Tab-separated table of C-alpha atoms in Angstrom:
chain	number	residue	atom	x	y	z
A	1	MET	CA	90.514	-39.406	-86.479
A	2	ALA	CA	89.424	-42.581	-86.736
A	3	ALA	CA	85.814	-43.134	-87.854
A	4	PHE	CA	83.460	-45.620	-85.809
A	5	PRO	CA	83.319	-48.077	-84.453
A	6	THR	CA	86.880	-47.366	-83.056
A	7	THR	CA	86.194	-44.543	-81.542
A	8	ARG	CA	83.568	-43.979	-79.553
A	9	MET	CA	82.635	-40.363	-78.468
A	10	ARG	CA	80.713	-41.946	-75.958
A	11	ARG	CA	83.783	-43.777	-73.118
A	12	MET	CA	84.933	-40.670	-71.805
A	13	ARG	CA	81.933	-39.693	-71.000
A	14	ALA	CA	80.785	-42.169	-69.009
A	15	HIS	CA	82.035	-42.316	-65.251
A	16	ASP	CA	82.173	-38.910	-63.843
A	17	TRP	CA	86.492	-39.336	-63.324
A	18	SER	CA	85.984	-39.306	-66.514
A	19	ARG	CA	84.782	-36.556	-67.822
A	20	ARG	CA	86.641	-34.587	-64.714
A	21	LEU	CA	89.893	-35.778	-66.319
A	22	MET	CA	88.772	-33.886	-70.036
A	23	ARG	CA	86.809	-31.898	-68.781
A	24	GLU	CA	87.898	-28.161	-70.608
A	25	HIS	CA	86.599	-25.174	-68.377
A	26	THR	CA	86.028	-24.714	-65.211
A	27	LEU	CA	84.254	-22.222	-63.017
A	28	THR	CA	85.439	-20.940	-59.370
A	29	PRO	CA	84.627	-17.896	-57.801
A	30	ASN	CA	87.535	-16.459	-58.265
A	31	ASP	CA	85.597	-16.291	-62.237
A	32	LEU	CA	83.334	-14.330	-60.193
A	33	ILE	CA	81.863	-10.191	-59.927
A	34	TRP	CA	79.118	-9.494	-57.787
A	35	THR	CA	76.754	-6.449	-58.597
A	36	LEU	CA	74.828	-5.539	-56.320
A	37	VAL	CA	72.863	-2.040	-56.134
A	38	VAL	CA	73.993	0.840	-52.917
A	39	SER	CA	70.440	2.832	-52.450
A	40	ASP	CA	70.262	6.104	-50.396
A	41	LYS	CA	66.707	5.092	-49.364
A	42	ALA	CA	67.693	1.343	-48.540
A	43	ASP	CA	66.641	0.507	-45.147
A	44	PRO	CA	68.672	-1.984	-45.075
A	45	THR	CA	67.287	-2.927	-47.887
A	46	GLU	CA	64.486	-2.483	-50.883
A	47	PRO	CA	63.339	-5.548	-52.563
A	48	VAL	CA	63.651	-5.120	-56.814
A	49	ALA	CA	60.361	-7.009	-57.861
A	50	SER	CA	61.701	-7.216	-61.853
A	51	MET	CA	64.995	-9.752	-59.794
A	52	PRO	CA	64.060	-11.308	-57.647
A	53	GLY	CA	66.342	-12.579	-55.244
A	54	VAL	CA	68.483	-9.829	-55.777
A	55	LYS	CA	67.752	-6.165	-53.129
A	56	ARG	CA	69.175	-2.680	-52.294
A	57	LEU	CA	70.914	-2.168	-50.225
A	58	SER	CA	72.208	0.516	-47.719
A	59	VAL	CA	75.591	1.541	-47.036
A	60	LYS	CA	76.380	-0.653	-44.163
A	61	ALA	CA	74.388	-3.598	-46.127
A	62	ALA	CA	76.709	-2.967	-48.897
A	63	ALA	CA	79.708	-3.385	-47.236
A	64	ASP	CA	78.236	-6.156	-45.379
A	65	ALA	CA	77.749	-7.572	-48.863
A	66	ALA	CA	82.227	-6.474	-49.062
A	67	ARG	CA	82.185	-9.059	-46.215
A	68	ARG	CA	80.660	-11.534	-47.164
A	69	ALA	CA	82.391	-11.412	-50.788
A	70	ARG	CA	85.521	-11.796	-48.573
A	71	ASP	CA	84.215	-15.328	-47.103
A	72	LEU	CA	83.310	-16.846	-50.845
A	73	GLY	CA	86.739	-15.850	-52.178
A	74	ILE	CA	84.180	-13.659	-54.601
A	75	PRO	CA	87.667	-11.636	-56.083
A	76	ALA	CA	86.119	-7.676	-56.656
A	77	ILE	CA	81.987	-6.142	-56.036
A	78	ALA	CA	80.808	-3.560	-58.825
A	79	ILE	CA	78.574	-1.720	-57.457
A	80	PHE	CA	75.931	0.884	-59.111
A	81	PRO	CA	74.032	3.667	-56.600
A	82	HIS	CA	70.201	4.335	-56.575
A	83	ILE	CA	68.651	7.794	-55.621
A	84	ASP	CA	66.587	9.816	-53.828
A	85	PRO	CA	65.155	11.612	-57.858
A	86	SER	CA	64.889	15.350	-56.104
A	87	LEU	CA	69.000	14.792	-55.816
A	88	LYS	CA	68.947	14.102	-60.057
A	89	ASP	CA	68.837	16.482	-62.733
A	90	GLU	CA	69.509	17.491	-66.725
A	91	ASN	CA	74.075	17.741	-66.064
A	92	GLY	CA	73.340	14.654	-63.603
A	93	ARG	CA	75.532	16.415	-60.490
A	94	GLU	CA	75.874	13.999	-58.167
A	95	ALA	CA	77.476	11.967	-60.217
A	96	ASP	CA	80.594	13.952	-59.130
A	97	ASN	CA	79.838	14.198	-55.328
A	98	PRO	CA	82.242	13.488	-52.567
A	99	ASP	CA	80.126	12.770	-49.333
A	100	GLY	CA	77.492	10.982	-51.560
A	101	LEU	CA	75.912	7.392	-51.915
A	102	VAL	CA	78.938	5.839	-54.067
A	103	ALA	CA	81.649	8.101	-51.489
A	104	GLN	CA	80.376	6.827	-48.944
A	105	ALA	CA	79.602	3.235	-50.520
A	106	ILE	CA	83.115	2.470	-51.581
A	107	LYS	CA	84.872	3.922	-48.170
A	108	ALA	CA	82.410	1.451	-45.704
A	109	MET	CA	83.229	-0.860	-48.803
A	110	LYS	CA	86.871	-0.479	-48.364
A	111	ASP	CA	86.936	0.100	-44.489
A	112	ALA	CA	84.596	-3.638	-44.105
A	113	ALA	CA	86.731	-5.687	-46.227
A	114	PRO	CA	89.607	-4.190	-47.750
A	115	GLU	CA	90.999	-7.427	-50.030
A	116	VAL	CA	87.996	-6.893	-52.128
A	117	GLY	CA	88.349	-5.315	-55.253
A	118	ILE	CA	85.280	-2.354	-56.287
A	119	ILE	CA	84.747	-1.317	-59.502
A	120	CYS	CA	81.987	1.441	-59.897
A	121	ASP	CA	80.313	2.530	-62.383
A	122	VAL	CA	81.278	6.180	-65.053
A	123	ALA	CA	78.249	6.934	-65.975
A	124	LEU	CA	75.057	9.826	-65.605
A	125	ASP	CA	72.637	7.473	-65.924
A	126	PRO	CA	72.319	6.954	-62.757
A	127	PHE	CA	72.334	10.315	-61.524
A	128	THR	CA	70.774	12.975	-64.127
A	129	ASP	CA	66.511	13.356	-64.149
A	130	HIS	CA	66.836	12.325	-68.318
A	131	GLY	CA	68.138	9.444	-67.616
A	132	HIS	CA	70.980	9.050	-69.925
A	133	ASP	CA	74.280	8.410	-69.536
A	134	GLY	CA	74.787	11.986	-71.099
A	135	LEU	CA	74.575	15.733	-70.940
A	136	ILE	CA	72.230	16.679	-73.583
A	137	GLU	CA	71.673	19.683	-75.367
A	138	ASP	CA	68.335	20.634	-77.732
A	139	GLY	CA	67.854	16.483	-78.119
A	140	VAL	CA	70.961	15.650	-78.581
A	141	ILE	CA	74.028	13.673	-76.393
A	142	LEU	CA	77.078	15.456	-76.342
A	143	ASN	CA	80.301	13.543	-76.238
A	144	ASP	CA	82.909	15.504	-74.685
A	145	ALA	CA	81.327	17.997	-72.730
A	146	THR	CA	79.205	14.501	-71.307
A	147	VAL	CA	83.853	12.804	-71.438
A	148	GLU	CA	84.480	16.428	-68.382
A	149	ARG	CA	81.591	14.836	-66.307
A	150	LEU	CA	83.046	11.340	-66.271
A	151	CYS	CA	86.353	12.591	-65.949
A	152	SER	CA	85.397	15.046	-62.723
A	153	GLN	CA	83.543	10.929	-61.488
A	154	ALA	CA	85.964	8.802	-62.260
A	155	LEU	CA	87.861	10.932	-60.234
A	156	MET	CA	85.444	10.885	-57.447
A	157	GLN	CA	85.608	7.169	-57.737
A	158	ALA	CA	89.405	6.510	-57.088
A	159	ALA	CA	89.939	9.117	-54.825
A	160	SER	CA	87.403	7.579	-52.703
A	161	GLY	CA	89.029	4.578	-52.853
A	162	ALA	CA	87.211	2.297	-55.282
A	163	ASP	CA	90.394	0.189	-57.197
A	164	VAL	CA	88.405	-0.109	-61.154
A	165	VAL	CA	87.175	3.072	-62.388
A	166	ALA	CA	84.478	1.214	-65.547
A	167	PRO	CA	82.915	3.807	-68.352
A	168	SER	CA	79.645	2.110	-69.391
A	169	ASP	CA	78.329	5.247	-71.531
A	170	MET	CA	80.332	4.822	-74.451
A	171	MET	CA	81.645	8.653	-74.901
A	172	ASP	CA	83.966	8.474	-77.121
A	173	GLY	CA	87.560	9.545	-76.196
A	174	ARG	CA	86.653	8.928	-72.581
A	175	ILE	CA	89.056	5.811	-71.674
A	176	GLY	CA	92.107	8.033	-73.328
A	177	SER	CA	90.515	11.308	-71.113
A	178	ILE	CA	89.135	9.298	-67.801
A	179	ARG	CA	93.793	8.027	-67.743
A	180	GLU	CA	95.133	10.852	-68.240
A	181	ALA	CA	92.508	12.906	-65.384
A	182	LEU	CA	93.373	9.854	-63.251
A	183	ASP	CA	96.989	9.996	-63.464
A	184	ALA	CA	97.250	13.657	-63.468
A	185	GLU	CA	95.780	13.769	-60.108
A	186	GLY	CA	98.331	10.593	-58.234
A	187	PHE	CA	95.824	7.772	-59.704
A	188	GLN	CA	97.991	6.035	-61.823
A	189	ASP	CA	97.633	2.452	-60.097
A	190	THR	CA	93.400	3.346	-60.624
A	191	MET	CA	92.360	0.325	-63.285
A	192	ILE	CA	89.759	1.156	-65.866
A	193	MET	CA	87.764	-1.676	-67.567
A	194	SER	CA	85.898	-0.257	-70.432
A	195	TYR	CA	82.160	-1.591	-71.015
A	196	ALA	CA	83.847	-1.342	-74.666
A	197	ALA	CA	81.620	-2.900	-76.520
A	198	LYS	CA	78.110	-2.569	-75.099
A	199	TYR	CA	75.087	-2.856	-77.384
A	200	ALA	CA	71.418	-0.918	-77.867
A	201	SER	CA	69.983	-3.928	-75.901
A	202	ALA	CA	65.970	-4.682	-75.145
A	203	PHE	CA	67.956	-7.007	-72.040
A	204	TYR	CA	68.320	-3.742	-69.534
A	205	GLY	CA	65.295	-3.479	-68.709
A	206	PRO	CA	65.252	-4.540	-64.742
A	207	TYR	CA	68.728	-2.651	-64.255
A	208	ARG	CA	66.826	0.910	-65.048
A	209	ASP	CA	63.771	-0.774	-62.577
A	210	ALA	CA	66.947	-1.099	-60.039
A	211	ILE	CA	68.476	2.567	-59.705
A	212	GLY	CA	65.049	4.337	-61.075
A	213	SER	CA	65.768	4.917	-64.674
A	214	ALA	CA	63.031	3.339	-66.198
A	215	THR	CA	60.019	5.881	-66.083
A	216	ALA	CA	62.946	8.899	-66.610
A	217	LEU	CA	64.428	7.583	-69.237
A	218	GLN	CA	63.647	9.962	-72.803
A	219	GLY	CA	63.544	8.273	-76.158
A	220	ASP	CA	66.551	5.335	-76.369
A	221	LYS	CA	69.997	5.564	-76.304
A	222	LYS	CA	70.900	4.353	-79.988
A	223	THR	CA	73.348	7.283	-80.893
A	224	TYR	CA	75.526	5.577	-78.576
A	225	GLN	CA	75.156	2.373	-78.073
A	226	MET	CA	76.210	0.008	-80.181
A	227	ASP	CA	74.074	-1.340	-82.930
A	228	PRO	CA	73.258	-5.432	-82.314
A	229	ALA	CA	74.034	-6.154	-85.234
A	230	ASN	CA	76.816	-5.448	-85.658
A	231	THR	CA	81.054	-7.201	-84.276
A	232	ASP	CA	83.238	-5.376	-87.164
A	233	GLU	CA	82.307	-2.283	-85.578
A	234	ALA	CA	83.203	-3.602	-81.614
A	235	ILE	CA	86.146	-4.410	-83.468
A	236	ARG	CA	87.264	-1.022	-83.688
A	237	GLU	CA	85.817	0.165	-80.085
A	238	VAL	CA	87.674	-1.818	-78.277
A	239	ALA	CA	90.852	-1.368	-80.187
A	240	LEU	CA	90.741	2.677	-79.361
A	241	ASP	CA	89.304	2.059	-75.598
A	242	ILE	CA	92.528	-0.593	-75.750
A	243	ASP	CA	95.102	2.502	-77.398
A	244	GLU	CA	93.769	4.743	-74.795
A	245	GLY	CA	94.860	2.940	-72.253
A	246	ALA	CA	92.162	0.580	-70.695
A	247	ASP	CA	93.626	-2.410	-68.635
A	248	MET	CA	90.325	-4.717	-68.703
A	249	ILE	CA	87.796	-5.055	-71.572
A	250	MET	CA	83.720	-5.772	-71.048
A	251	VAL	CA	81.310	-6.484	-73.158
A	252	LYS	CA	77.827	-6.318	-72.704
A	253	PRO	CA	74.962	-8.194	-72.795
A	254	GLY	CA	77.052	-11.305	-71.957
A	255	LEU	CA	74.621	-14.388	-73.138
A	256	PRO	CA	73.666	-13.109	-76.235
A	257	TYR	CA	76.914	-11.681	-77.799
A	258	LEU	CA	79.376	-14.682	-76.507
A	259	ASP	CA	80.353	-14.750	-80.048
A	260	ILE	CA	81.543	-10.881	-79.693
A	261	VAL	CA	83.193	-12.338	-76.501
A	262	ALA	CA	85.133	-14.347	-78.326
A	263	ARG	CA	86.046	-13.142	-81.016
A	264	LEU	CA	87.639	-10.684	-79.329
A	265	LYS	CA	89.771	-12.487	-76.830
A	266	ALA	CA	90.854	-14.119	-80.014
A	267	THR	CA	91.493	-11.196	-81.058
A	268	PHE	CA	92.555	-9.245	-78.319
A	269	GLU	CA	94.762	-11.223	-75.839
A	270	MET	CA	93.429	-8.788	-72.909
A	271	PRO	CA	91.214	-9.418	-69.884
A	272	THR	CA	88.027	-10.015	-70.992
A	273	TYR	CA	84.929	-9.669	-68.962
A	274	ALA	CA	81.350	-10.151	-69.656
A	275	PHE	CA	78.500	-8.578	-67.707
A	276	GLN	CA	75.451	-11.022	-67.381
A	277	VAL	CA	73.187	-8.393	-67.242
A	278	SER	CA	70.232	-7.722	-65.385
A	279	GLY	CA	67.538	-9.086	-68.039
A	280	GLU	CA	69.623	-12.235	-68.550
A	281	TYR	CA	69.344	-12.748	-64.860
A	282	ALA	CA	65.432	-12.022	-65.007
A	283	MET	CA	64.596	-14.779	-66.955
A	284	ILE	CA	66.069	-17.478	-65.881
A	285	GLN	CA	65.626	-16.156	-62.037
A	286	ALA	CA	61.274	-16.496	-63.635
A	287	ALA	CA	61.874	-19.976	-65.026
A	288	ALA	CA	62.593	-21.250	-62.445
A	289	GLN	CA	60.782	-19.235	-59.732
A	290	ASN	CA	57.863	-21.875	-62.800
A	291	GLY	CA	59.687	-24.830	-62.368
A	292	TRP	CA	60.580	-24.203	-65.615
A	293	ILE	CA	64.315	-24.826	-65.792
A	294	ASP	CA	66.264	-25.900	-62.871
A	295	GLY	CA	67.433	-22.780	-61.906
A	296	GLU	CA	70.672	-23.951	-60.200
A	297	ARG	CA	71.468	-25.490	-63.510
A	298	ALA	CA	70.894	-23.183	-65.827
A	299	MET	CA	72.631	-20.024	-63.842
A	300	LEU	CA	76.071	-22.375	-63.278
A	301	GLU	CA	75.802	-23.545	-66.658
A	302	SER	CA	75.143	-19.530	-68.330
A	303	LEU	CA	77.832	-18.260	-65.884
A	304	LEU	CA	80.676	-21.657	-67.660
A	305	ALA	CA	79.370	-20.243	-70.744
A	306	PHE	CA	81.032	-17.253	-70.812
A	307	LYS	CA	84.718	-18.750	-69.699
A	308	ARG	CA	83.718	-21.096	-73.287
A	309	ALA	CA	83.612	-18.253	-75.040
A	310	GLY	CA	86.995	-17.140	-73.681
A	311	ALA	CA	85.990	-15.215	-70.734
A	312	ASP	CA	87.959	-13.922	-67.676
A	313	GLY	CA	85.699	-13.584	-65.771
A	314	VAL	CA	82.217	-12.761	-64.867
A	315	LEU	CA	80.117	-9.589	-63.887
A	316	THR	CA	76.685	-10.993	-62.401
A	317	TYR	CA	74.488	-11.225	-59.959
A	318	PHE	CA	74.055	-14.953	-59.399
A	319	ALA	CA	77.306	-14.486	-57.986
A	320	PRO	CA	76.740	-14.665	-54.851
A	321	LYS	CA	74.548	-18.498	-55.109
A	322	ALA	CA	77.376	-19.467	-57.401
A	323	ALA	CA	79.849	-19.254	-55.148
A	324	GLU	CA	78.151	-20.916	-52.475
A	325	LEU	CA	77.451	-23.616	-55.093
A	326	LEU	CA	81.524	-24.242	-56.237
A	327	ASN	CA	82.895	-23.817	-52.638
A	328	GLY	CA	80.640	-27.194	-51.756
């Protein structure tokens, strides 16, 4: 490349039309997965204090959200449950209840907008009284016994109409076991989005408020979620999940782990997603409310960063607001 002054990089930045001509990445509603919390208590909505703008939704309100997603061009919604504490126990018995909140929400949303994909979190933490993603014995998270419960949970979700089950527990071997269980029951077309590289992060706090597990959590999740210092480990985790039958892979959290997104996409060339988690959302919203940043610009810039890193899409609480802006 010729040196300055022959080459002037600012020439192509001088006009809106020329910037658009050379733009390398674009963001559209097709890149968004709306993450929302359904509740058996919301009537019809209930604000989440640590996530300004986010509300827990009743089943009816979740159905309305599915229609809104359809109208905005958002392809899919990922749902997370907030249940009455009285329904929680050490084994998370409510996780696979075919008449429970999750099943009701899936059915209502698919009835309201069948063309919108429904993604269901497969994990026990919203349903356990100890707040962990797995079963516990003498303070140890049990891997294989937990996987059995996850298979039952995923089967209930598929039978209720979920299009995608998304194991977020980080137990070893759960993708293969869930795939085998789904296929054996005739759900061979149900997709698996694996939380393949989920880190033991400090950015999950507001989410735990949203689903009601923050005060229940005993200890931490470092024996099953990944160490934030590691990258090579993510390659091994994802390779195993792909080999076991994952259709899509996900990195969680998002912005602090863009290097992981880029490396996984380059290595595996699989449909790759990132989760812009509650803490990321809350920081942008709090700074915007204090007038420290332009909230809309920061939101869109953060979402575009995922595309630039190689993500095919983003799970985000910003989805409806971002889609409205992108649709003009």
